[in-house]
Amino acid sequence: MRKINLEPSWHEILNEEFQKEYFISLTNTIRKEKETGKSIYPPGGLIFNAFSKTPFQDVKIVILGQDPYHQPNQAMGLSFSVPKSVSIPPSLRNIYKELERDLKITPALHGDLNEWAEQGVLLLNAILTVKANQASSHKSLGWENFTNTVISKISSEKKNIVFMLWGNFAKGKSHLIDSTKHLILEAVHPSPLAGGKFIGCGHFRMANQYLIDNGLRTINWQIS
């Protein structure tokens, strides 16, 4: 993480953050952990993958996760997404179930959500890295300062964005969003631990209707 390779539009928006003490400290901590042999996910080249796949000017929807998957080969820098070669995680299975209920979309056979990201869905984790086999292990490093700035910048500098906040952690970010010019959709987390209450939220249909109402191209939620 010596050099931040970020998509140009995001680099312009976030350049000041990279100079701040907290960001320098967190990158130094991650580098030292790697030097001592610790496995950190996702791989370095994918830490900022959400920004690479969805340039600032293209953002239409933000789906906020907490932190990356912490098992080998799962994390790919996009919230809720896993590579095609990896089994679909339970939370994503419930997301697919809701898509099928809400929009009659056949569940994909894999968990790679790149197709959403390339249409303007920013798949953002609030914490961008994690130690292997240790969920939330990088929670205190400063990533939330960085991603809170991301959310605030989207809110202040864009309009008519849909923010999908699932679970109490994500809902806690609502204060960063100007609800007078954006749509905030809140639901329980899609995790099975929520008892299936995510199913029935209707967020995907509501998001596309909001885009239509504001003259924007809808998202094709069908994963090929």
CSV table of C-alpha atoms in Angstrom, one decimal:
chain,number,residue,atom,x,y,z
A,1,MET,CA,0.0,0.0,0.0
A,2,ARG,CA,2.9,2.3,-0.6
A,3,LYS,CA,1.2,3.8,-3.6
A,4,ILE,CA,-2.6,4.4,-3.9
A,5,ASN,CA,-3.7,3.4,-7.4
A,6,LEU,CA,-7.1,4.9,-7.6
A,7,GLU,CA,-9.4,5.6,-10.5
A,8,PRO,CA,-8.8,9.2,-11.6
A,9,SER,CA,-12.2,10.7,-10.7
A,10,TRP,CA,-12.0,9.2,-7.2
A,11,HIS,CA,-8.4,10.3,-6.8
A,12,GLU,CA,-9.4,13.9,-7.4
A,13,ILE,CA,-12.2,13.7,-4.9
A,14,LEU,CA,-10.2,11.9,-2.1
A,15,ASN,CA,-6.7,13.1,-2.6
A,16,GLU,CA,-6.6,15.1,0.6
A,17,GLU,CA,-7.6,12.0,2.6
A,18,PHE,CA,-4.4,10.2,1.6
A,19,GLN,CA,-2.3,13.0,3.2
A,20,LYS,CA,-4.0,12.8,6.6
A,21,GLU,CA,-2.3,11.3,9.6
A,22,TYR,CA,-4.9,8.6,10.2
A,23,PHE,CA,-4.6,7.3,6.6
A,24,ILE,CA,-0.8,7.2,6.7
A,25,SER,CA,-1.0,5.4,10.0
A,26,LEU,CA,-3.4,2.8,8.8
A,27,THR,CA,-1.4,2.0,5.6
A,28,ASN,CA,1.7,1.7,7.7
A,29,THR,CA,0.0,-0.7,10.1
A,30,ILE,CA,-1.2,-2.9,7.2
A,31,ARG,CA,2.2,-2.9,5.6
A,32,LYS,CA,3.9,-4.0,8.9
A,33,GLU,CA,1.3,-6.8,9.3
A,34,LYS,CA,2.1,-8.0,5.8
A,35,GLU,CA,5.8,-7.8,6.5
A,36,THR,CA,5.4,-10.0,9.6
A,37,GLY,CA,3.7,-12.7,7.5
A,38,LYS,CA,0.0,-12.0,8.3
A,39,SER,CA,-2.5,-12.6,5.5
A,40,ILE,CA,-4.6,-9.6,4.7
A,41,TYR,CA,-7.7,-9.6,2.5
A,42,PRO,CA,-8.4,-8.6,-0.1
A,43,PRO,CA,-5.1,-8.7,-2.0
A,44,GLY,CA,-3.4,-5.3,-2.2
A,45,GLY,CA,-4.5,-4.7,-5.8
A,46,LEU,CA,-8.2,-5.2,-4.9
A,47,ILE,CA,-8.4,-3.1,-1.8
A,48,PHE,CA,-9.8,-0.1,-3.8
A,49,ASN,CA,-11.6,-2.3,-6.4
A,50,ALA,CA,-15.0,-0.7,-5.7
A,51,PHE,CA,-13.7,2.6,-6.8
A,52,SER,CA,-12.0,1.2,-9.9
A,53,LYS,CA,-15.1,-0.5,-11.0
A,54,THR,CA,-17.5,2.4,-10.4
A,55,PRO,CA,-16.0,5.9,-11.1
A,56,PHE,CA,-17.3,8.8,-9.1
A,57,GLN,CA,-19.3,10.3,-12.0
A,58,ASP,CA,-21.0,6.9,-12.6
A,59,VAL,CA,-22.3,6.2,-9.1
A,60,LYS,CA,-26.1,5.8,-9.0
A,61,ILE,CA,-26.5,3.4,-6.1
A,62,VAL,CA,-24.4,2.7,-3.0
A,63,ILE,CA,-24.7,-0.7,-1.2
A,64,LEU,CA,-22.8,-0.5,2.0
A,65,GLY,CA,-21.2,-3.5,3.7
A,66,GLN,CA,-19.2,-3.7,6.9
A,67,ASP,CA,-15.8,-5.4,6.1
A,68,PRO,CA,-14.4,-7.9,3.6
A,69,TYR,CA,-14.9,-11.6,3.8
A,70,HIS,CA,-12.1,-13.1,5.9
A,71,GLN,CA,-11.7,-16.6,4.5
A,72,PRO,CA,-9.2,-17.3,1.7
A,73,ASN,CA,-10.0,-16.3,-1.9
A,74,GLN,CA,-13.4,-14.7,-1.0
A,75,ALA,CA,-12.7,-10.9,-0.7
A,76,MET,CA,-12.5,-9.0,-4.0
A,77,GLY,CA,-13.0,-5.4,-2.8
A,78,LEU,CA,-16.7,-5.3,-3.6
A,79,SER,CA,-19.2,-5.5,-0.7
A,80,PHE,CA,-21.1,-8.8,-0.7
A,81,SER,CA,-19.3,-10.1,-3.8
A,82,VAL,CA,-17.1,-13.1,-4.2
A,83,PRO,CA,-15.2,-14.5,-7.2
A,84,LYS,CA,-17.0,-16.9,-9.5
A,85,SER,CA,-14.9,-19.8,-8.2
A,86,VAL,CA,-16.1,-19.3,-4.6
A,87,SER,CA,-19.4,-20.6,-3.1
A,88,ILE,CA,-22.1,-17.9,-2.8
A,89,PRO,CA,-22.1,-16.7,0.9
A,90,PRO,CA,-25.4,-16.9,2.8
A,91,SER,CA,-26.1,-13.1,2.9
A,92,LEU,CA,-25.7,-12.9,-0.9
A,93,ARG,CA,-28.0,-15.9,-1.3
A,94,ASN,CA,-30.7,-13.9,0.5
A,95,ILE,CA,-30.0,-10.9,-1.6
A,96,TYR,CA,-30.6,-13.1,-4.7
A,97,LYS,CA,-33.8,-14.5,-3.0
A,98,GLU,CA,-35.1,-11.0,-2.6
A,99,LEU,CA,-34.3,-10.1,-6.2
A,100,GLU,CA,-36.2,-13.2,-7.3
A,101,ARG,CA,-39.2,-12.2,-5.1
A,102,ASP,CA,-39.1,-8.5,-6.0
A,103,LEU,CA,-38.2,-8.6,-9.7
A,104,LYS,CA,-38.6,-12.2,-10.8
A,105,ILE,CA,-34.9,-12.4,-11.4
A,106,THR,CA,-33.4,-15.9,-11.6
A,107,PRO,CA,-30.7,-16.2,-8.9
A,108,ALA,CA,-27.2,-16.2,-10.4
A,109,LEU,CA,-25.1,-19.4,-10.1
A,110,HIS,CA,-22.1,-17.4,-8.8
A,111,GLY,CA,-21.5,-14.4,-6.5
A,112,ASP,CA,-19.4,-12.1,-8.7
A,113,LEU,CA,-21.2,-8.7,-8.7
A,114,ASN,CA,-18.9,-6.9,-11.1
A,115,GLU,CA,-21.9,-6.4,-13.5
A,116,TRP,CA,-23.6,-4.3,-10.9
A,117,ALA,CA,-20.5,-2.3,-10.2
A,118,GLU,CA,-20.0,-1.6,-13.9
A,119,GLN,CA,-23.5,-0.1,-14.1
A,120,GLY,CA,-23.0,2.4,-11.3
A,121,VAL,CA,-23.6,0.4,-8.1
A,122,LEU,CA,-20.8,1.3,-5.7
A,123,LEU,CA,-20.3,-1.9,-3.6
A,124,LEU,CA,-18.6,-0.2,-0.7
A,125,ASN,CA,-17.3,-1.8,2.5
A,126,ALA,CA,-16.9,0.6,5.4
A,127,ILE,CA,-13.7,-1.2,6.3
A,128,LEU,CA,-11.6,-2.1,3.3
A,129,THR,CA,-9.3,-4.7,4.8
A,130,VAL,CA,-9.3,-7.6,7.3
A,131,LYS,CA,-6.9,-10.1,8.8
A,132,ALA,CA,-7.4,-13.7,7.6
A,133,ASN,CA,-10.0,-15.6,9.7
A,134,GLN,CA,-10.6,-12.5,12.0
A,135,ALA,CA,-13.8,-10.7,11.2
A,136,SER,CA,-13.7,-6.9,11.9
A,137,SER,CA,-10.0,-7.2,12.8
A,138,HIS,CA,-9.2,-3.9,11.1
A,139,LYS,CA,-12.2,-2.0,12.5
A,140,SER,CA,-10.0,0.4,14.6
A,141,LEU,CA,-7.4,1.3,12.0
A,142,GLY,CA,-9.2,4.3,10.5
A,143,TRP,CA,-10.9,2.9,7.4
A,144,GLU,CA,-14.2,4.3,8.6
A,145,ASN,CA,-12.8,7.8,8.6
A,146,PHE,CA,-12.0,7.3,4.9
A,147,THR,CA,-15.2,5.7,3.9
A,148,ASN,CA,-17.3,8.1,5.9
A,149,THR,CA,-15.6,10.8,3.8
A,150,VAL,CA,-16.6,8.8,0.6
A,151,ILE,CA,-20.2,8.7,1.7
A,152,SER,CA,-20.2,12.4,2.6
A,153,LYS,CA,-18.6,13.4,-0.7
A,154,ILE,CA,-21.2,11.4,-2.7
A,155,SER,CA,-24.0,13.0,-0.7
A,156,SER,CA,-22.7,16.6,-1.0
A,157,GLU,CA,-21.4,16.6,-4.6
A,158,LYS,CA,-24.0,14.4,-6.3
A,159,LYS,CA,-27.8,14.2,-6.4
A,160,ASN,CA,-30.4,11.5,-6.8
A,161,ILE,CA,-28.3,8.7,-5.4
A,162,VAL,CA,-29.9,5.6,-3.8
A,163,PHE,CA,-28.2,4.5,-0.6
A,164,MET,CA,-29.1,0.9,0.5
A,165,LEU,CA,-28.3,0.6,4.2
A,166,TRP,CA,-28.8,-3.0,5.4
A,167,GLY,CA,-28.4,-3.8,9.1
A,168,ASN,CA,-27.7,-1.5,12.1
A,169,PHE,CA,-24.1,-0.9,11.2
A,170,ALA,CA,-25.0,0.5,7.7
A,171,LYS,CA,-28.1,2.4,9.1
A,172,GLY,CA,-25.6,4.2,11.4
A,173,LYS,CA,-24.2,5.9,8.4
A,174,SER,CA,-27.5,7.6,7.5
A,175,HIS,CA,-26.5,10.9,9.2
A,176,LEU,CA,-23.8,11.3,6.5
A,177,ILE,CA,-26.4,11.5,3.8
A,178,ASP,CA,-28.6,14.4,2.8
A,179,SER,CA,-32.1,12.8,2.6
A,180,THR,CA,-33.5,15.9,0.8
A,181,LYS,CA,-31.7,15.0,-2.4
A,182,HIS,CA,-31.0,11.3,-2.1
A,183,LEU,CA,-33.1,8.2,-1.4
A,184,ILE,CA,-32.1,6.2,1.7
A,185,LEU,CA,-33.5,2.7,1.8
A,186,GLU,CA,-33.1,0.8,5.1
A,187,ALA,CA,-33.6,-2.8,5.9
A,188,VAL,CA,-32.4,-5.5,8.3
A,189,HIS,CA,-29.1,-7.2,7.2
A,190,PRO,CA,-29.5,-10.0,4.6
A,191,SER,CA,-27.6,-12.4,6.9
A,192,PRO,CA,-29.6,-15.5,7.9
A,193,LEU,CA,-29.0,-14.4,11.5
A,194,ALA,CA,-31.7,-11.8,10.8
A,195,GLY,CA,-34.2,-14.5,10.5
A,196,GLY,CA,-35.0,-13.9,6.8
A,197,LYS,CA,-36.6,-10.5,7.5
A,198,PHE,CA,-34.6,-9.0,4.7
A,199,ILE,CA,-36.8,-10.8,2.2
A,200,GLY,CA,-39.6,-8.5,1.3
A,201,CYS,CA,-37.8,-5.2,1.6
A,202,GLY,CA,-38.4,-4.3,-2.1
A,203,HIS,CA,-35.3,-2.2,-2.4
A,204,PHE,CA,-34.3,-3.2,-5.9
A,205,ARG,CA,-37.7,-2.3,-7.4
A,206,MET,CA,-37.8,1.0,-5.4
A,207,ALA,CA,-34.2,1.9,-6.4
A,208,ASN,CA,-35.0,1.4,-10.1
A,209,GLN,CA,-38.3,3.4,-9.8
A,210,TYR,CA,-36.4,6.2,-8.2
A,211,LEU,CA,-33.9,6.3,-11.0
A,212,ILE,CA,-36.7,6.3,-13.6
A,213,ASP,CA,-38.4,9.2,-11.7
A,214,ASN,CA,-35.2,11.2,-11.9
A,215,GLY,CA,-34.5,10.5,-15.6
A,216,LEU,CA,-31.7,8.0,-15.0
A,217,ARG,CA,-31.0,4.6,-16.6
A,218,THR,CA,-32.1,1.7,-14.4
A,219,ILE,CA,-29.9,-1.1,-13.1
A,220,ASN,CA,-30.1,-4.5,-14.7
A,221,TRP,CA,-29.9,-6.6,-11.6
A,222,GLN,CA,-29.7,-9.9,-13.5
A,223,ILE,CA,-26.3,-11.4,-13.1
A,224,SER,CA,-25.3,-13.4,-16.2
